mmCIF file of C-alpha atoms and ligand atoms in Angstrom:
data_model
loop_
_atom_site.group_PDB
_atom_site.id
_atom_site.type_symbol
_atom_site.label_atom_id
_atom_site.label_comp_id
_atom_site.label_asym_id
_atom_site.label_seq_id
_atom_site.Cartn_x
_atom_site.Cartn_y
_atom_site.Cartn_z
ATOM 1 C CA UNK C 31 94.276 92.721 149.050
ATOM 2 C CA UNK C 32 92.063 95.511 147.093
ATOM 3 C CA UNK C 33 88.783 95.454 146.058
ATOM 4 C CA UNK C 34 87.424 96.627 142.813
ATOM 5 C CA UNK C 35 83.661 97.082 142.386
ATOM 6 C CA UNK C 36 83.493 97.121 138.863
ATOM 7 C CA UNK C 37 80.699 99.558 137.288
ATOM 8 C CA UNK C 38 79.996 97.369 134.186
ATOM 9 C CA UNK C 39 78.718 99.987 132.147
ATOM 10 C CA UNK C 40 81.269 102.835 132.751
ATOM 11 C CA UNK C 41 84.922 102.548 132.522
ATOM 12 C CA UNK C 42 86.168 102.937 135.969
ATOM 13 C CA UNK C 43 87.310 100.902 139.041
ATOM 14 C CA UNK C 44 87.275 102.294 142.262
ATOM 15 C CA UNK C 45 89.367 101.168 144.871
ATOM 16 C CA UNK C 46 87.300 100.984 148.184
ATOM 17 C CA UNK C 47 90.117 99.601 150.340
ATOM 18 C CA UNK C 48 88.640 96.912 151.617
ATOM 19 C CA UNK C 49 90.167 93.357 152.220
ATOM 20 C CA UNK C 50 88.055 90.349 150.123
ATOM 21 C CA UNK C 51 87.164 89.206 153.676
ATOM 22 C CA UNK C 52 85.612 92.557 154.694
ATOM 23 C CA UNK C 53 83.352 91.901 151.283
ATOM 24 C CA UNK C 54 82.338 88.908 151.567
ATOM 25 C CA UNK C 55 80.083 89.756 154.430
ATOM 26 C CA UNK C 56 78.723 92.706 153.210
ATOM 27 C CA UNK C 57 75.277 92.597 151.425
ATOM 28 C CA UNK C 58 75.758 92.704 147.797
ATOM 29 C CA UNK C 59 73.318 95.784 146.913
ATOM 30 C CA UNK C 60 73.233 98.918 144.888
ATOM 31 C CA UNK C 61 72.921 100.506 148.364
ATOM 32 C CA UNK C 62 76.234 98.880 149.598
ATOM 33 C CA UNK C 63 78.014 100.019 146.381
ATOM 34 C CA UNK C 64 76.647 104.064 146.969
ATOM 35 C CA UNK C 65 77.707 103.676 150.294
ATOM 36 C CA UNK C 66 81.109 102.275 149.727
ATOM 37 C CA UNK C 67 81.513 104.840 146.824
ATOM 38 C CA UNK C 68 80.556 107.882 149.089
ATOM 39 C CA UNK C 69 83.313 106.675 151.798
ATOM 40 C CA UNK C 70 86.029 105.990 149.793
ATOM 41 C CA UNK C 71 85.644 108.049 146.609
ATOM 42 C CA UNK C 72 83.509 110.550 147.662
ATOM 43 C CA UNK C 73 83.023 112.116 144.005
ATOM 44 C CA UNK C 74 79.908 114.258 144.648
ATOM 45 C CA UNK C 75 76.926 113.717 142.498
ATOM 46 C CA UNK C 76 77.787 110.164 141.019
ATOM 47 C CA UNK C 77 74.454 107.774 141.629
ATOM 48 C CA UNK C 78 74.394 104.208 141.559
ATOM 49 C CA UNK C 79 71.343 102.253 140.147
ATOM 50 C CA UNK C 80 70.018 99.209 138.490
ATOM 51 C CA UNK C 81 73.251 97.093 139.435
ATOM 52 C CA UNK C 82 73.197 94.022 136.831
ATOM 53 C CA UNK C 83 76.793 92.509 137.885
ATOM 54 C CA UNK C 84 79.682 92.730 140.250
ATOM 55 C CA UNK C 85 82.627 90.552 141.153
ATOM 56 C CA UNK C 86 85.520 90.491 143.731
ATOM 57 C CA UNK C 87 88.191 91.190 141.752
ATOM 58 C CA UNK C 88 91.989 90.302 142.069
ATOM 59 C CA UNK C 89 95.050 91.403 139.995
ATOM 60 C CA UNK C 90 97.174 89.010 139.046
ATOM 61 C CA UNK C 91 100.598 90.175 138.662
ATOM 62 C CA UNK C 92 103.422 87.686 137.027
ATOM 63 C CA UNK C 93 105.246 86.534 134.396
ATOM 64 C CA UNK C 94 107.196 83.846 132.585
ATOM 65 C CA UNK C 95 111.534 83.699 132.165
ATOM 66 C CA UNK C 96 111.520 82.492 129.157
ATOM 67 C CA UNK C 97 109.149 83.084 126.184
ATOM 68 C CA UNK C 98 110.516 80.222 123.791
ATOM 69 C CA UNK C 99 111.201 76.287 124.497
ATOM 70 C CA UNK C 100 112.152 74.706 121.760
ATOM 71 C CA UNK C 101 108.957 74.400 119.362
ATOM 72 C CA UNK C 102 106.640 76.155 122.066
ATOM 73 C CA UNK C 103 106.256 79.858 122.067
ATOM 74 C CA UNK C 104 104.118 82.116 124.691
ATOM 75 C CA UNK C 105 102.372 84.886 123.368
ATOM 76 C CA UNK C 106 100.014 87.842 125.451
ATOM 77 C CA UNK C 107 98.515 86.713 128.622
ATOM 78 C CA UNK C 108 99.968 83.155 129.161
ATOM 79 C CA UNK C 109 103.194 84.970 129.238
ATOM 80 C CA UNK C 110 102.438 88.052 130.923
ATOM 81 C CA UNK C 111 99.741 89.376 133.593
ATOM 82 C CA UNK C 112 99.199 92.356 134.967
ATOM 83 C CA UNK C 113 96.838 94.698 135.990
ATOM 84 C CA UNK C 114 94.717 96.330 133.748
ATOM 85 C CA UNK C 115 95.599 99.595 135.255
ATOM 86 C CA UNK C 116 96.880 101.097 131.931
ATOM 87 C CA UNK C 117 95.026 99.284 129.491
ATOM 88 C CA UNK C 118 97.580 97.479 128.013
ATOM 89 C CA UNK C 119 97.315 93.479 127.653
ATOM 90 C CA UNK C 120 95.592 92.814 124.833
ATOM 91 C CA UNK C 121 98.014 95.490 123.160
ATOM 92 C CA UNK C 122 101.603 93.704 124.332
ATOM 93 C CA UNK C 123 99.562 89.964 123.007
ATOM 94 C CA UNK C 124 99.099 91.614 119.809
ATOM 95 C CA UNK C 125 102.563 92.738 119.624
ATOM 96 C CA UNK C 126 104.055 89.664 120.825
ATOM 97 C CA UNK C 127 102.106 87.482 117.823
ATOM 98 C CA UNK C 128 103.410 90.229 115.746
ATOM 99 C CA UNK C 129 106.814 90.342 116.515
ATOM 100 C CA UNK C 130 106.804 86.674 116.460
ATOM 101 C CA UNK C 131 104.055 85.734 113.551
ATOM 102 C CA UNK C 132 107.086 87.006 110.324
ATOM 103 C CA UNK C 133 109.525 84.785 112.178
ATOM 104 C CA UNK C 134 107.847 81.481 112.369
ATOM 105 C CA UNK C 135 106.279 82.047 109.073
ATOM 106 C CA UNK C 136 110.600 82.839 108.084
ATOM 107 C CA UNK C 137 111.733 79.526 109.983
ATOM 108 C CA UNK C 138 109.230 77.205 108.179
ATOM 109 C CA UNK C 139 110.239 78.892 104.802
ATOM 110 C CA UNK C 140 114.433 77.572 105.895
ATOM 111 C CA UNK C 141 115.524 80.951 108.378
ATOM 112 C CA UNK C 142 118.273 80.396 110.770
ATOM 113 C CA UNK C 143 116.836 79.003 114.304
ATOM 114 C CA UNK C 144 118.545 82.145 116.003
ATOM 115 C CA UNK C 145 115.876 84.355 114.284
ATOM 116 C CA UNK C 146 112.681 82.513 116.783
ATOM 117 C CA UNK C 147 115.270 83.340 119.854
ATOM 118 C CA UNK C 148 115.047 86.704 118.944
ATOM 119 C CA UNK C 149 111.219 86.782 120.162
ATOM 120 C CA UNK C 150 112.039 86.210 123.937
ATOM 121 C CA UNK C 151 115.295 88.757 123.331
ATOM 122 C CA UNK C 152 112.660 91.502 122.478
ATOM 123 C CA UNK C 153 109.606 91.185 123.951
ATOM 124 C CA UNK C 154 110.510 89.283 127.425
ATOM 125 C CA UNK C 155 111.885 93.203 128.493
ATOM 126 C CA UNK C 156 108.827 95.034 127.350
ATOM 127 C CA UNK C 157 106.816 92.683 129.900
ATOM 128 C CA UNK C 158 109.070 93.230 132.258
ATOM 129 C CA UNK C 159 108.762 97.169 132.230
ATOM 130 C CA UNK C 160 105.030 96.431 131.906
ATOM 131 C CA UNK C 161 104.500 94.850 135.266
ATOM 132 C CA UNK C 162 106.579 97.297 136.549
ATOM 133 C CA UNK C 163 104.544 100.257 135.453
ATOM 134 C CA UNK C 164 100.877 98.893 135.712
ATOM 135 C CA UNK C 165 101.693 98.243 139.283
ATOM 136 C CA UNK C 166 103.044 101.208 139.899
ATOM 137 C CA UNK C 167 99.635 102.709 138.604
ATOM 138 C CA UNK C 168 97.780 100.020 140.369
ATOM 139 C CA UNK C 169 99.243 100.996 143.604
ATOM 140 C CA UNK C 170 98.062 104.636 142.689
ATOM 141 C CA UNK C 171 94.681 103.845 142.099
ATOM 142 C CA UNK C 172 94.568 101.922 145.195
ATOM 143 C CA UNK C 173 95.374 104.589 147.830
ATOM 144 C CA UNK C 174 91.603 106.159 148.475
ATOM 145 C CA UNK C 175 93.378 109.335 149.495
ATOM 146 C CA UNK C 176 94.208 109.960 145.940
ATOM 147 C CA UNK C 177 91.752 108.127 144.238
ATOM 148 C CA UNK C 178 90.159 111.174 143.360
ATOM 149 C CA UNK C 179 93.934 112.907 142.423
ATOM 150 C CA UNK C 180 94.612 110.115 140.442
ATOM 151 C CA UNK C 181 91.610 109.901 138.170
ATOM 152 C CA UNK C 182 91.887 113.506 137.409
ATOM 153 C CA UNK C 183 95.186 113.424 136.461
ATOM 154 C CA UNK C 184 94.238 110.306 134.097
ATOM 155 C CA UNK C 185 91.120 111.927 132.442
ATOM 156 C CA UNK C 186 92.595 115.245 132.275
ATOM 157 C CA UNK C 187 96.539 115.553 131.633
ATOM 158 C CA UNK C 188 99.272 112.894 130.375
ATOM 159 C CA UNK C 189 100.313 111.592 133.263
ATOM 160 C CA UNK C 190 103.869 110.670 134.942
ATOM 161 C CA UNK C 191 103.405 106.925 134.151
ATOM 162 C CA UNK C 192 104.788 104.797 131.312
ATOM 163 C CA UNK C 193 104.204 105.836 127.613
ATOM 164 C CA UNK C 194 100.596 104.122 127.621
ATOM 165 C CA UNK C 195 100.354 104.531 123.672
ATOM 166 C CA UNK C 196 103.289 101.875 123.466
ATOM 167 C CA UNK C 197 104.284 103.911 120.376
ATOM 168 C CA UNK C 198 108.240 104.498 121.908
ATOM 169 C CA UNK C 199 108.675 100.765 122.428
ATOM 170 C CA UNK C 200 112.083 99.913 120.743
ATOM 171 C CA UNK C 201 114.481 96.892 119.885
ATOM 172 C CA UNK C 202 117.541 98.893 119.700
ATOM 173 C CA UNK C 203 120.304 96.791 120.692
ATOM 174 C CA UNK C 204 118.719 93.614 119.136
ATOM 175 C CA UNK C 205 120.772 90.850 116.782
ATOM 176 C CA UNK C 206 117.686 92.027 114.256
ATOM 177 C CA UNK C 207 119.101 95.778 114.358
ATOM 178 C CA UNK C 208 121.597 96.729 112.531
ATOM 179 C CA UNK C 209 123.387 100.416 112.213
ATOM 180 C CA UNK C 210 125.678 100.758 109.384
ATOM 181 C CA UNK C 211 126.730 104.043 110.447
ATOM 182 C CA UNK C 212 125.277 107.383 111.781
ATOM 183 C CA UNK C 213 123.696 108.464 108.347
ATOM 184 C CA UNK C 214 120.226 108.382 109.827
ATOM 185 C CA UNK C 215 118.433 110.187 113.002
ATOM 186 C CA UNK C 216 116.530 106.900 113.445
ATOM 187 C CA UNK C 217 117.988 103.616 114.363
ATOM 188 C CA UNK C 218 117.608 100.104 113.747
ATOM 189 C CA UNK C 219 115.277 98.735 116.285
ATOM 190 C CA UNK C 220 113.201 101.520 116.239
ATOM 191 C CA UNK C 221 109.395 101.402 115.226
ATOM 192 C CA UNK C 222 109.344 102.403 111.382
ATOM 193 C CA UNK C 223 107.355 105.773 111.293
ATOM 194 C CA UNK C 224 104.659 106.804 108.905
ATOM 195 C CA UNK C 225 104.652 109.743 106.232
ATOM 196 C CA UNK C 226 101.981 111.183 104.236
ATOM 197 C CA UNK C 227 101.886 112.899 101.597
ATOM 198 C CA UNK C 228 103.659 110.612 98.832
ATOM 199 C CA UNK C 229 103.543 110.501 95.308
ATOM 200 C CA UNK C 230 103.682 107.187 93.124
ATOM 201 C CA UNK C 231 104.481 107.223 89.198
ATOM 202 C CA UNK C 232 101.113 106.698 88.525
ATOM 203 C CA UNK C 233 99.949 110.039 90.043
ATOM 204 C CA UNK C 234 98.548 107.975 93.611
ATOM 205 C CA UNK C 235 99.302 109.397 96.534
ATOM 206 C CA UNK C 236 100.189 107.044 99.173
ATOM 207 C CA UNK C 237 101.538 106.997 102.666
ATOM 208 C CA UNK C 238 104.463 104.876 104.194
ATOM 209 C CA UNK C 239 102.120 102.619 106.350
ATOM 210 C CA UNK C 240 100.474 101.986 102.878
ATOM 211 C CA UNK C 241 103.669 100.705 101.933
ATOM 212 C CA UNK C 242 104.158 98.589 104.915
ATOM 213 C CA UNK C 243 100.861 97.021 105.032
ATOM 214 C CA UNK C 244 101.324 93.172 104.569
ATOM 215 C CA UNK C 245 103.880 90.473 105.544
ATOM 216 C CA UNK C 246 107.003 91.520 103.364
ATOM 217 C CA UNK C 247 110.445 93.420 103.864
ATOM 218 C CA UNK C 248 110.513 96.755 103.025
ATOM 219 C CA UNK C 249 113.512 98.863 101.741
ATOM 220 C CA UNK C 250 113.560 102.141 101.660
ATOM 221 C CA UNK C 251 115.897 103.948 99.259
ATOM 222 C CA UNK C 252 116.053 107.974 99.883
ATOM 223 C CA UNK C 253 118.356 109.135 97.008
ATOM 224 C CA UNK C 254 118.215 109.039 93.305
ATOM 225 C CA UNK C 255 121.579 106.945 92.246
ATOM 226 C CA UNK C 256 119.668 103.762 91.513
ATOM 227 C CA UNK C 257 123.141 101.829 92.089
ATOM 228 C CA UNK C 258 121.644 98.958 93.965
ATOM 229 C CA UNK C 259 122.056 95.506 92.378
ATOM 230 C CA UNK C 260 119.213 93.103 94.385
ATOM 231 C CA UNK C 261 118.819 89.715 93.294
ATOM 232 C CA UNK C 262 115.033 88.666 91.862
ATOM 233 C CA UNK C 263 113.413 88.212 94.479
ATOM 234 C CA UNK C 264 109.711 87.662 95.123
ATOM 235 C CA UNK C 265 107.180 90.654 95.725
ATOM 236 C CA UNK C 266 105.520 89.162 99.031
ATOM 237 C CA UNK C 267 109.308 88.495 100.280
ATOM 238 C CA UNK C 268 110.607 92.198 100.024
ATOM 239 C CA UNK C 269 109.601 95.728 98.427
ATOM 240 C CA UNK C 270 111.818 98.093 97.368
ATOM 241 C CA UNK C 271 110.765 101.854 97.077
ATOM 242 C CA UNK C 272 113.371 104.628 96.128
ATOM 243 C CA UNK C 273 111.952 107.921 97.869
ATOM 244 C CA UNK C 274 113.000 111.406 96.196
ATOM 245 C CA UNK C 275 112.407 114.982 96.693
ATOM 246 C CA UNK C 276 110.470 117.004 93.946
ATOM 247 C CA UNK C 277 112.695 117.607 91.323
ATOM 248 C CA UNK C 278 115.030 115.060 91.434
ATOM 249 C CA UNK C 279 115.325 112.837 88.940
ATOM 250 C CA UNK C 280 115.626 109.132 88.956
ATOM 251 C CA UNK C 281 116.963 106.452 86.278
ATOM 252 C CA UNK C 282 113.861 104.461 86.155
ATOM 253 C CA UNK C 283 110.297 105.507 87.753
ATOM 254 C CA UNK C 284 108.851 102.078 88.773
ATOM 255 C CA UNK C 285 108.833 101.816 92.787
ATOM 256 C CA UNK C 286 109.718 105.706 93.206
ATOM 257 C CA UNK C 287 107.459 107.635 95.362
ATOM 258 C CA UNK C 288 107.857 111.694 95.400
ATOM 259 C CA UNK C 289 108.386 113.071 99.139
ATOM 260 C CA UNK C 290 106.275 115.994 97.905
ATOM 261 C CA UNK C 291 105.548 117.886 101.341
ATOM 262 C CA UNK C 292 109.139 116.082 103.017
ATOM 263 C CA UNK C 293 107.454 114.131 105.741
ATOM 264 C CA UNK C 294 109.355 111.335 105.261
ATOM 265 C CA UNK C 295 113.055 112.836 104.842
ATOM 266 C CA UNK C 296 112.101 114.836 107.988
ATOM 267 C CA UNK C 297 110.548 111.894 110.071
ATOM 268 C CA UNK C 298 113.509 109.427 109.292
ATOM 269 C CA UNK C 299 116.037 112.381 109.703
ATOM 270 C CA UNK C 300 117.807 111.745 106.209
ATOM 271 C CA UNK C 301 119.874 114.717 104.945
ATOM 272 C CA UNK C 302 121.614 113.013 102.175
ATOM 273 C CA UNK C 303 121.103 109.129 100.454
ATOM 274 C CA UNK C 304 120.055 106.161 102.984
ATOM 275 C CA UNK C 305 118.945 102.800 103.088
ATOM 276 C CA UNK C 306 116.074 102.030 105.901
ATOM 277 C CA UNK C 307 115.445 98.204 105.608
ATOM 278 C CA UNK C 308 111.674 97.540 107.465
ATOM 279 C CA UNK C 309 111.041 94.290 108.867
ATOM 280 C CA UNK C 310 107.631 92.771 108.117
ATOM 281 C CA UNK C 311 106.762 93.863 111.737
ATOM 282 C CA UNK C 312 106.998 97.267 110.882
ATOM 283 C CA UNK C 313 110.546 97.458 113.103
ATOM 284 C CA UNK C 314 113.678 98.677 111.489
ATOM 285 C CA UNK C 315 115.904 96.225 110.605
ATOM 286 C CA UNK C 316 118.773 97.932 109.062
ATOM 287 C CA UNK C 317 119.908 102.005 108.173
ATOM 288 C CA UNK C 318 122.415 103.155 106.190
ATOM 289 C CA UNK C 319 124.316 106.072 104.684
ATOM 290 C CA UNK C 320 125.694 104.101 101.285
ATOM 291 C CA UNK C 321 123.390 102.871 98.476
ATOM 292 C CA UNK C 322 125.105 99.497 98.625
ATOM 293 C CA UNK C 323 123.371 96.466 98.415
ATOM 294 C CA UNK C 324 125.738 93.890 100.176
ATOM 295 C CA UNK C 325 124.405 95.054 103.579
ATOM 296 C CA UNK C 326 121.209 94.596 102.424
ATOM 297 C CA UNK C 327 121.478 90.831 100.936
ATOM 298 C CA UNK C 328 123.659 89.716 103.958
ATOM 299 C CA UNK C 329 120.942 90.941 106.581
ATOM 300 C CA UNK C 330 118.496 89.419 104.434
ATOM 301 C CA UNK C 331 120.370 86.062 104.208
ATOM 302 C CA UNK C 332 121.492 86.136 107.966
ATOM 303 C CA UNK C 333 118.323 86.301 109.154
ATOM 304 C CA UNK C 334 115.562 84.840 106.614
ATOM 305 C CA UNK C 335 118.316 82.494 105.263
ATOM 306 C CA UNK C 336 117.262 83.708 101.753
HETATM 307 C C1 LIG E 253 89.237 94.034 133.795
HETATM 308 C C2 LIG E 253 90.465 93.876 132.698
HETATM 309 C C3 LIG E 253 90.579 95.163 131.762
HETATM 310 C C4 LIG E 253 91.404 95.046 130.894
HETATM 311 N N1 LIG E 253 91.221 96.464 129.892
HETATM 312 C C5 LIG E 253 92.148 96.455 128.742
HETATM 313 C C6 LIG E 253 92.005 97.394 127.828
HETATM 314 O O1 LIG E 253 91.730 98.492 128.053
HETATM 315 N N2 LIG E 253 93.005 97.309 127.306
HETATM 316 C C7 LIG E 253 93.727 96.085 126.465
HETATM 317 O O2 LIG E 253 94.825 96.189 125.614
HETATM 318 N N3 LIG E 253 94.070 95.073 127.460
HETATM 319 C C8 LIG E 253 93.156 94.857 128.513
HETATM 320 N N4 LIG E 253 93.008 93.756 129.327
HETATM 321 C C9 LIG E 253 94.017 92.872 128.831
HETATM 322 C C10 LIG E 253 93.267 91.823 127.755
HETATM 323 O O3 LIG E 253 91.632 91.301 128.403
HETATM 324 C C11 LIG E 253 94.569 90.650 127.695
HETATM 325 O O4 LIG E 253 95.604 90.886 127.884
HETATM 326 C C12 LIG E 253 94.276 89.649 126.517
HETATM 327 O O5 LIG E 253 92.383 89.462 126.546
HETATM 328 C C13 LIG E 253 94.800 88.311 126.716
HETATM 329 O O6 LIG E 253 94.477 88.141 125.342
HETATM 330 P P1 LIG E 253 95.343 86.338 125.203
HETATM 331 O O7 LIG E 253 94.668 86.042 123.789
HETATM 332 O O8 LIG E 253 96.650 86.382 125.471
HETATM 333 O O9 LIG E 253 94.251 85.257 126.397
HETATM 334 P P2 LIG E 253 92.979 85.545 126.632
HETATM 335 O O10 LIG E 253 92.312 86.187 126.214
HETATM 336 O O11 LIG E 253 92.887 84.547 127.946
HETATM 337 O O12 LIG E 253 92.638 84.021 125.405
HETATM 338 C C14 LIG E 253 92.969 82.756 126.020
HETATM 339 C C15 LIG E 253 92.106 81.415 125.127
HETATM 340 O O13 LIG E 253 92.417 80.690 125.598
HETATM 341 C C16 LIG E 253 91.609 79.837 126.007
HETATM 342 N N5 LIG E 253 92.078 78.597 126.538
HETATM 343 C C17 LIG E 253 92.803 78.740 128.253
HETATM 344 N N6 LIG E 253 93.114 76.959 127.864
HETATM 345 C C18 LIG E 253 92.729 76.497 126.703
HETATM 346 C C19 LIG E 253 93.015 74.936 126.612
HETATM 347 N N7 LIG E 253 93.918 74.481 127.332
HETATM 348 N N8 LIG E 253 92.592 74.850 125.368
HETATM 349 C C20 LIG E 253 91.736 75.508 124.347
HETATM 350 N N9 LIG E 253 91.667 76.882 124.973
HETATM 351 C C21 LIG E 253 92.230 77.249 126.123
HETATM 352 C C22 LIG E 253 90.914 80.658 127.086
HETATM 353 O O14 LIG E 253 89.122 79.792 127.035
HETATM 354 C C23 LIG E 253 90.880 81.957 125.801
HETATM 355 O O15 LIG E 253 89.658 82.068 125.297
HETATM 356 C C24 LIG E 253 92.243 93.829 130.283
HETATM 357 C C25 LIG E 253 91.905 92.579 131.332
HETATM 358 C C26 LIG E 253 91.212 92.704 132.634
HETATM 359 C C27 LIG E 253 90.963 91.946 133.280
#
């Protein structure tokens, strides 16, 4: 067991390598903290004063083996706790909740029960990877001999641990991920990336994150042939945007976005026509290279029942 004296007004925990028993017999004073820090961390020029709070802290590292039991769902720390070494616990819990939220809302409107099962399928592997990477990082912090090096690495460079931005998390292979063909570089299950510099027909400049924001599905139609025959669906369920390059003619300008600087085509890897269906949680549900509405209708019916 490693002890971390916590510096309340700072951002770092320093491993002393003491056991809790060793810690218990030490006087809880700023002098003790200073001595431990100097002996075991040894970064020169660090002086502690005005110790207002300190605590013996133990990392809980554990997770559940199921995220769902009937009508009960676990999210956040209730499902997975780990060392805060990467500062990712809260982020992961919020993503759990966002992944599950639209599915519960859909289930309440009649979506098939299997939609709720995809929550565990997609999120439990993420927690497992997180426990592994945070445990590895914790171990690195706990080695007193390497603490200075570890702190230096973490603060000055991209280190060799997991992607702490979590932007590379994806659900490729999920039952909710459907690639109809190879028309796009981006794949179903990927996080739908942003693209700035789109111009709406009313002259407004928007970015993709603006059109995704909300609890609706978003269908991006790359191409000017509006052959899609989608049933009339409410705006809070599905929003459709046609994305064209400057100069391309479109049949109707409503919902058209001109990709002035080409960001959207480039980021999504579109060379010709394509459909991208984005789920309410901002992940891609379906990709395809032909502007055919049937797969979209099938996907939405299959997942949401609508
Ligand atoms: C030292 C430290 C540093 C951290 N740093 C970061 C960081 O930099 N970035 C990051 O993303 N994460 C960080 N985390 C992790 C983050 O704090 C947690 O992952 C996050 O707070 C978990 O949120 P939660 O809502 O799942 O659980 P909690 O925050 O634990 O919320 C659960 C709530 O439920 C209440 N509750 C419990 N039982 C009951 C009951 N029976 N009835 C009613 N209410 C109940 C609790 O009182 C609590 O308010 C850190 C954690 C620690 C310990």
